[in-house]
């Protein structure tokens, strides 16, 4: 006898049972419906690509997560689809005669060998919509209009699509006078504006250029104190015991004495006001980072003679731009005046101006989109407008992200093509809607609307005939196959939350009628078949 195999699935994978699929399909159907209303056409690409297609496209950290696969003798090096963007680029290169602009959407699973945890799986769905082959800002505006339409139709009311432009973002650093080698640190800091506020960004900008290893050690020692694992009078001693990478060489060295001397007094003064163990464990790291910014003046004094830092006056000049508030058009006008001498920024502002005009014409209310000059996305590949959607109620954060990427399509060809698009976080949307009970009452545990019972074997033919009529009338109908006791059939319908039931007993058959029962309202009527069909439609289509 064969050994019995335990039924299980690989780590990070999941089964989608019918009850989950009903709700999932509801969301996907609405998303697909909106895509097609805007003229986007479906595209399907293989789950398995050639390994060379995916290699070198995502960066070393991401490429470790690509699933390799093989068959037979392994003549072909294959890999599981990692995202939907690279396959799109391959398609554009393989089929150069595709009419442009090429508007496509794809809703499909992707695979990543990430560490499984709550809400993170190794197989999940991505949902992308892109326009390839047009430089018109109408393409970007339509993408934002698609986002708005999908979220509004799904029942979201409190959300904002934040919009910026990479051209504007690039020149903001030059306007402020930030050295080129510090621009990445600049962008990383200003991207946190919505989370840490203007003062938090100021503190981070003043630390740009200070070695990460120094900051990591300071945060680590501070965290140990907050956790009650380090006495206050030992902070300086413990800091000197920290090991950091030896710059320009292999190996580690002890934390520099001159830096420890410069910051220990101030750090102890700051920590003196915080009781050890008083900070919640889930925010200890964040709190340590915030407290460490208090020694910024001391750190800048040590590093300023030998390290390029962002001057304080440059930080203030930059913050004056980030602090802009008001209507979108007023903000654009203000930026246009301040950045008049920066052609790239002016081009970006003009693109946003055009995009906002199109959004108005497309019927997107202005309260659902906002210019945000601090928003940073995809430094490596976005080239124009960028956008990210934040859902404020329920408070779930970012749910879509995208922008214009005019150079990415060229990774498989000698020439590039302009393109713009977005990813809709469909997995996140489904979870949020489930957790916040946002599905309409008509979306239950099953797609079945009517269960036709089998009173006995002799009347099964009558049940089949009625089921055929119900299906022809557009009602999703299931026949109960076996003539089990009626109470068991009714219990089956109730357990599956099938809303309506049809009973055909001897009396009904003799009178050429059927009994219909609404299991939600407990209404029941015995009617001729045609009238019974209309009654069921009335009950079910008013759900």
PDB file of C-alpha atoms in Angstrom, residues 31 60 62 67 97 123 132 168 193 228 242 250 265 269 276 290 348 410 413 415 418 428 437 485-486 537:
ATOM      1  CA  UNK A  31     -11.034  46.810 -11.995  1.00  0.00           C
ATOM      2  CA  UNK A  60      20.836  42.318  -6.911  1.00  0.00           C
ATOM      3  CA  UNK A  62      15.430  41.611  -5.837  1.00  0.00           C
ATOM      4  CA  UNK A  67      12.212  31.560  -8.763  1.00  0.00           C
ATOM      5  CA  UNK A  97       4.203  46.388 -35.321  1.00  0.00           C
ATOM      6  CA  UNK A 123       2.541  33.996  -5.014  1.00  0.00           C
ATOM      7  CA  UNK A 132       3.167  52.865 -24.450  1.00  0.00           C
ATOM      8  CA  UNK A 168      10.719  69.219 -10.915  1.00  0.00           C
ATOM      9  CA  UNK A 193       7.715  64.609   4.900  1.00  0.00           C
ATOM     10  CA  UNK A 228      16.440  49.300  30.005  1.00  0.00           C
ATOM     11  CA  UNK A 242      30.738  49.748  19.010  1.00  0.00           C
ATOM     12  CA  UNK A 250      38.224  45.587   4.858  1.00  0.00           C
ATOM     13  CA  UNK A 265      27.410  64.527  26.963  1.00  0.00           C
ATOM     14  CA  UNK A 269      21.379  64.911  28.506  1.00  0.00           C
ATOM     15  CA  UNK A 276      14.077  53.390  30.476  1.00  0.00           C
ATOM     16  CA  UNK A 290      14.388  60.693  16.568  1.00  0.00           C
ATOM     17  CA  UNK A 348       8.004  69.513 -15.332  1.00  0.00           C
ATOM     18  CA  UNK A 410      14.151  50.297 -24.373  1.00  0.00           C
ATOM     19  CA  UNK A 413      15.556  47.241 -28.091  1.00  0.00           C
ATOM     20  CA  UNK A 415      15.346  52.542 -29.206  1.00  0.00           C
ATOM     21  CA  UNK A 418       7.595  56.825 -24.031  1.00  0.00           C
ATOM     22  CA  UNK A 428      -4.130  45.184  -0.500  1.00  0.00           C
ATOM     23  CA  UNK A 437     -16.787  45.197   5.540  1.00  0.00           C
ATOM     24  CA  UNK A 485     -34.747  15.009   3.348  1.00  0.00           C
ATOM     25  CA  UNK A 486     -35.937  18.541   2.537  1.00  0.00           C
ATOM     26  CA  UNK A 537     -35.725  38.077 -10.228  1.00  0.00           C
TER      27      UNK A 537
END
